[in-house]
PDB file of C-alpha atoms in Angstrom:
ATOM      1  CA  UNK T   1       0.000   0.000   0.000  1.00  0.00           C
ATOM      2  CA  UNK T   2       3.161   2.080  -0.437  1.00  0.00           C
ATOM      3  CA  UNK T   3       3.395   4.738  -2.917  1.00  0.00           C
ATOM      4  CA  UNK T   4       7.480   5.586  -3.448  1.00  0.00           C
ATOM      5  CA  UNK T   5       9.102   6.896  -6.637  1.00  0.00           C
ATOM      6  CA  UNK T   6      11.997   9.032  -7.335  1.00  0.00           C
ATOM      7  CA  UNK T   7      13.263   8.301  -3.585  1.00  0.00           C
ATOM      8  CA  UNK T   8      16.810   6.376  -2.532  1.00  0.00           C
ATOM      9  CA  UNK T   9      16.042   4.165   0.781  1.00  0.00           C
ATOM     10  CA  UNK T  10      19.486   2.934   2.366  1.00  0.00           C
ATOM     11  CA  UNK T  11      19.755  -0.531   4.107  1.00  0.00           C
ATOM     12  CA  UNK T  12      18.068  -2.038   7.061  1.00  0.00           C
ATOM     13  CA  UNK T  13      14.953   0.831   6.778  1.00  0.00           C
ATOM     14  CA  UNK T  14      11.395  -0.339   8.208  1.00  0.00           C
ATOM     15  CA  UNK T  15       9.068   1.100   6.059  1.00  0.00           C
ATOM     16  CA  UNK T  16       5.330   1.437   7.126  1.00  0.00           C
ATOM     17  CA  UNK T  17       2.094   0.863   5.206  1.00  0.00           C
ATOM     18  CA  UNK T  18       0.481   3.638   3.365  1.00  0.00           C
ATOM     19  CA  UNK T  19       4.043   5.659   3.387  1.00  0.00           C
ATOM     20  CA  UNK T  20       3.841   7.695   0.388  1.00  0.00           C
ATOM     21  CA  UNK T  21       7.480   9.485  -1.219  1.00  0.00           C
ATOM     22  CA  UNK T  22       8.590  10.921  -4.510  1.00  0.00           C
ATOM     23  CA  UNK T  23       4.798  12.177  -5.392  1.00  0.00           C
ATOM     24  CA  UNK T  24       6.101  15.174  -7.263  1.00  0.00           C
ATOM     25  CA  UNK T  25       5.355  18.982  -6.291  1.00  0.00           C
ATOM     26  CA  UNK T  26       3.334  22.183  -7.797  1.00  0.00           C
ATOM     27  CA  UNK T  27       4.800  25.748  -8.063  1.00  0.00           C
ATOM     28  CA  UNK T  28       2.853  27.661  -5.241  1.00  0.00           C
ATOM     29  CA  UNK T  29       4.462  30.945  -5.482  1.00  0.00           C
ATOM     30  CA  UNK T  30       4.011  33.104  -8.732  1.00  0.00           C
ATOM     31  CA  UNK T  31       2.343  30.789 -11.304  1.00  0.00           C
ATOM     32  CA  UNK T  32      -0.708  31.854 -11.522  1.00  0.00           C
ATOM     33  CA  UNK T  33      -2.508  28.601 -11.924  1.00  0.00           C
ATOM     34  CA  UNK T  34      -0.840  25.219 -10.445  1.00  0.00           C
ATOM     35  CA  UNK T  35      -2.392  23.474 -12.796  1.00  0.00           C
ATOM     36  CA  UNK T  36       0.563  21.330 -14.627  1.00  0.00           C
ATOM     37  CA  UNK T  37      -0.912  22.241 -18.195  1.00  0.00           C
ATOM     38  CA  UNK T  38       0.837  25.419 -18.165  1.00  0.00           C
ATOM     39  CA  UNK T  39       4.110  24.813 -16.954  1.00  0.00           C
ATOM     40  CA  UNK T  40       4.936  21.356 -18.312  1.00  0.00           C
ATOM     41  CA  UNK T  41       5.661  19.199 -20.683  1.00  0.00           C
ATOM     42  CA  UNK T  42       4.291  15.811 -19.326  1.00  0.00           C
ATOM     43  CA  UNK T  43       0.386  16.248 -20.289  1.00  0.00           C
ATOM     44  CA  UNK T  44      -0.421  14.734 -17.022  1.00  0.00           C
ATOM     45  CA  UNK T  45      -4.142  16.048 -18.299  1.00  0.00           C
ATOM     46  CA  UNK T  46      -3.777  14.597 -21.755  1.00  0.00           C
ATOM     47  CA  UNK T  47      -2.814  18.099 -22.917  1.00  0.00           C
ATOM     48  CA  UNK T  48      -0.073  20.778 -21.502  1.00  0.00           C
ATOM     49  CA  UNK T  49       0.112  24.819 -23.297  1.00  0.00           C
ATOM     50  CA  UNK T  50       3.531  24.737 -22.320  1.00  0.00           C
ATOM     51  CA  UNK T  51       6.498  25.259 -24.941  1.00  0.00           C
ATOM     52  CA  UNK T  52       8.967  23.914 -22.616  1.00  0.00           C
ATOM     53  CA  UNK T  53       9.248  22.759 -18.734  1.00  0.00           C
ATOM     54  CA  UNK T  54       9.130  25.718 -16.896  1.00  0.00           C
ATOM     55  CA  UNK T  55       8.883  24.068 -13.069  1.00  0.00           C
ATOM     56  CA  UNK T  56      11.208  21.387 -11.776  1.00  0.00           C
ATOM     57  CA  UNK T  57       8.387  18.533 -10.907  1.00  0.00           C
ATOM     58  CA  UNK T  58      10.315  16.227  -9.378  1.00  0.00           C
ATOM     59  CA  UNK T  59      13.108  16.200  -6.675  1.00  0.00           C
ATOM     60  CA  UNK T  60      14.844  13.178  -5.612  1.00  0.00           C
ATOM     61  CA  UNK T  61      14.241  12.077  -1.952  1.00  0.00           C
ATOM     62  CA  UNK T  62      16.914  10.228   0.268  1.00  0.00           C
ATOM     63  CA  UNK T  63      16.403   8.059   3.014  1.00  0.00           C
ATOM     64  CA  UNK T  64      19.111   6.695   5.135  1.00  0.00           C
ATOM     65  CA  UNK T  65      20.437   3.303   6.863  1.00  0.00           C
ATOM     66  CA  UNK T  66      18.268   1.783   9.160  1.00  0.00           C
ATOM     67  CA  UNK T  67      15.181   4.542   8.904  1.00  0.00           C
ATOM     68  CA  UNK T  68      11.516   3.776  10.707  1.00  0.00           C
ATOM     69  CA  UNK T  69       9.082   5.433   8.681  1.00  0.00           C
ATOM     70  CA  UNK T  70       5.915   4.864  10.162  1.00  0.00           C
ATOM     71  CA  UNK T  71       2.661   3.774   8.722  1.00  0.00           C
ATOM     72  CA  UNK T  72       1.046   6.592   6.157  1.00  0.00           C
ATOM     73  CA  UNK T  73       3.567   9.322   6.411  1.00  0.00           C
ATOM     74  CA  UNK T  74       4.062  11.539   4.008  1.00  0.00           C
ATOM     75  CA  UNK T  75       7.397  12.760   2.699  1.00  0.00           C
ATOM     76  CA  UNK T  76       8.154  16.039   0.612  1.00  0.00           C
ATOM     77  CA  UNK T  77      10.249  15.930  -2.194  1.00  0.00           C
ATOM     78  CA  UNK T  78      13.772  16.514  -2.284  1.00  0.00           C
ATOM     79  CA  UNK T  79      14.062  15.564   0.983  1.00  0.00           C
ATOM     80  CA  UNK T  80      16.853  13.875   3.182  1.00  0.00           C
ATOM     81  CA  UNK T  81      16.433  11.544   5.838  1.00  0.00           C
ATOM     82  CA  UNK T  82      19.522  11.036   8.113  1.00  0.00           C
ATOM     83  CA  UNK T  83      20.853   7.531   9.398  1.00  0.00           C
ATOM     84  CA  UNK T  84      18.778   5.994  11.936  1.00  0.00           C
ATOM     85  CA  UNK T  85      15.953   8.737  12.163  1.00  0.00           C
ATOM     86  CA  UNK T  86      12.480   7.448  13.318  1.00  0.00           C
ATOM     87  CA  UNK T  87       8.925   9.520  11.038  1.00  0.00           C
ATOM     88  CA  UNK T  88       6.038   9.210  13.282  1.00  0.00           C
ATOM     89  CA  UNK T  89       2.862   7.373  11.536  1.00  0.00           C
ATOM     90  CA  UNK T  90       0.909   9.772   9.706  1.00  0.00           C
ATOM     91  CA  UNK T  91       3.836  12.469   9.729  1.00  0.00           C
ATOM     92  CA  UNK T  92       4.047  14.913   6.513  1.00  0.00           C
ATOM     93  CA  UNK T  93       7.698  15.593   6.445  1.00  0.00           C
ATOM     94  CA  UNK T  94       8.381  18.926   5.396  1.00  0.00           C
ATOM     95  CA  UNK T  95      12.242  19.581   6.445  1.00  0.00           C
ATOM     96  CA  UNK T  96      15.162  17.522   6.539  1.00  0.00           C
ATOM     97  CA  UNK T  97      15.730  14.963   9.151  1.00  0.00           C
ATOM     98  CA  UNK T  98      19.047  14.825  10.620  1.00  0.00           C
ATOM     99  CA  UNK T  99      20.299  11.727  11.680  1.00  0.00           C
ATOM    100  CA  UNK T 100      18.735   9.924  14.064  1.00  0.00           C
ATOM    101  CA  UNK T 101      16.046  12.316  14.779  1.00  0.00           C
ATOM    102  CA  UNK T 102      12.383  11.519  15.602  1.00  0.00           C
ATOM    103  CA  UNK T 103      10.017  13.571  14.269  1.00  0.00           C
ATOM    104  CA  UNK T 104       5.959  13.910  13.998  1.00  0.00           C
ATOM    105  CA  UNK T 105       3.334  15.935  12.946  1.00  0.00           C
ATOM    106  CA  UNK T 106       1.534  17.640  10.549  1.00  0.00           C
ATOM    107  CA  UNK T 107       3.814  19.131   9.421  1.00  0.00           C
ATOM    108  CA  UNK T 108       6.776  17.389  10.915  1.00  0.00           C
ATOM    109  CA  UNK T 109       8.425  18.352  13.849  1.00  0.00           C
ATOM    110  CA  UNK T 110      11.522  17.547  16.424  1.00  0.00           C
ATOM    111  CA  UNK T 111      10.627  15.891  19.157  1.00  0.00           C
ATOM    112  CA  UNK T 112      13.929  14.153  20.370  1.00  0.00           C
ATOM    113  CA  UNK T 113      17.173  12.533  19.550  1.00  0.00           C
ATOM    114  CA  UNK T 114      17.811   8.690  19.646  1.00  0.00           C
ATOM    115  CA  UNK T 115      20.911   8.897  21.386  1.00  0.00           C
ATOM    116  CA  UNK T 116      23.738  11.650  22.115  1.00  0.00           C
ATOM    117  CA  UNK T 117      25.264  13.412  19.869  1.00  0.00           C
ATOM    118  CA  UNK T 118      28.666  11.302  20.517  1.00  0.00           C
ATOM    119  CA  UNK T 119      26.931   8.125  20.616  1.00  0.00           C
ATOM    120  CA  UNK T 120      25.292   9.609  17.171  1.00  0.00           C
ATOM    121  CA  UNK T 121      28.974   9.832  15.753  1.00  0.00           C
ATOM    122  CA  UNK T 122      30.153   6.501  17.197  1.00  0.00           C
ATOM    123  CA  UNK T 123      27.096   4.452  15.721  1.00  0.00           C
ATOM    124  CA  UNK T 124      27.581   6.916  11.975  1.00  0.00           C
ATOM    125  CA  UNK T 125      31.767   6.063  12.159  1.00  0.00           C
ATOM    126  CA  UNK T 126      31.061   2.330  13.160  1.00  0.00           C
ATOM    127  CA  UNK T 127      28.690   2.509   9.384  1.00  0.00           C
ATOM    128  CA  UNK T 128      27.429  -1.088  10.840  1.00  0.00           C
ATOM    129  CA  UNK T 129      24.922  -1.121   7.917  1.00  0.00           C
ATOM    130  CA  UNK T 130      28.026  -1.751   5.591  1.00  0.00           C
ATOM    131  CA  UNK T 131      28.927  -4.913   7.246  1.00  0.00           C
ATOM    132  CA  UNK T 132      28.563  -8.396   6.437  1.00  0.00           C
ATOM    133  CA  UNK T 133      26.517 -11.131   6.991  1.00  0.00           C
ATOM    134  CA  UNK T 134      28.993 -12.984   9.227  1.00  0.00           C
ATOM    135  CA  UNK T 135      29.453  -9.730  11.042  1.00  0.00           C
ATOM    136  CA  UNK T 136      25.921  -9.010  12.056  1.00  0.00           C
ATOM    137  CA  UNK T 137      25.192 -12.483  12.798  1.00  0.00           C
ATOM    138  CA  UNK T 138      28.456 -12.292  15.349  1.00  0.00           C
ATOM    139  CA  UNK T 139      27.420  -9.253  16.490  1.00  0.00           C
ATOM    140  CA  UNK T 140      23.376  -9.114  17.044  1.00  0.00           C
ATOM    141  CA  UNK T 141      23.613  -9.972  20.382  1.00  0.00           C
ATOM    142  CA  UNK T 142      25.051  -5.653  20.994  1.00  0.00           C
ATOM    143  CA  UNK T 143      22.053  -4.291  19.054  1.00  0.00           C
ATOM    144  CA  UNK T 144      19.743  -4.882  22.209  1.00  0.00           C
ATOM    145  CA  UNK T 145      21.504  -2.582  24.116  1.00  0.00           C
ATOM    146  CA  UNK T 146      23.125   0.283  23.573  1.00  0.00           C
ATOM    147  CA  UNK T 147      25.849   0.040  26.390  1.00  0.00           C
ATOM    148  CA  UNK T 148      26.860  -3.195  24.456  1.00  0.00           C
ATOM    149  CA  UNK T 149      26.681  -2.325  21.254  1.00  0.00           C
ATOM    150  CA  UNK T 150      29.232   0.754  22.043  1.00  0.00           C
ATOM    151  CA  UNK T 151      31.394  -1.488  23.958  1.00  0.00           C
ATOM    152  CA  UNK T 152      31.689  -3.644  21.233  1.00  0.00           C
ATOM    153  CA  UNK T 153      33.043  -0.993  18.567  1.00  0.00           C
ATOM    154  CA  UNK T 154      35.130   0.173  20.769  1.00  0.00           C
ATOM    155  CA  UNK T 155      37.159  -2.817  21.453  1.00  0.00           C
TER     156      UNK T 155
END
């Protein structure tokens, strides 16, 4: 029940149902109409007036490693996700995300960190989400907690 297009999702993500990314955008600020006939090319209304593209549609979207996007939120295009952050369900995501943010609303706001920002650059340096099989499987055991898990990178 996903709708995503035009978006990059890194590894180990958890992506809700209903999400919805990469939908495209409408000029809001001095087109008189934002009605797609008149500014481009695509005739997403069988027809378009337009002698050439004169708005930018379509902005990639990036999502990070290991990213919880809860069930039917909404995100913006051209948008980047950080490493790790957590979208609240039913979130329209407006702004970027840094990493390991959690943020909610309508629109989409801050509401904490996951973890410090030092334990934010250990877990980003350690790049876990690049490791192998053999490694996770070794390792799994440190994801529980997060006393363990930075224990274990450190040594």
């Amino acid at each position: 029940g996903c709708l995503i297009s035009n978006t990059s999702i890194g590894k180990f993500c958890s992506v809700g149902a209903g999400v919805k990314t990469g939908l495209g955008s409408h000029p809001v600020s001095d087109f008189i109409s934002t009605h797609p006939a008149f500014y481009s090319l695509r005739k997403q209304s069988g027809k378009t007036f337009a002698k050439k593209q004169h708005f930018q549609e379509q902005t990639r979207t990036l999502i990070g490693h290991d990213v919880w996007i809860g069930a039917n939120a909404v995100i913006l295009d051209g948008i980047t996700i950080g490493n790790g952050a957590v979208i609240a369900a039913g979130a329209v995501v407006t702004k970027q995300v840094a990493p390991f943010e959690i943020v909610g609303g309508i629109p989409a706001k801050h509401i904490r960190f996951r973890f410090s920002p030092d334990e934010i650059h250990q877990i980003e340096a350690s790049a876990w989400w690049h490791k192998d099989e053999d490694w996770l499987k070794a390792n799994a055991e440190s994801f529980l907690h997060s006393a363990d898990f930075f224990k274990n990178i450190q040594s």
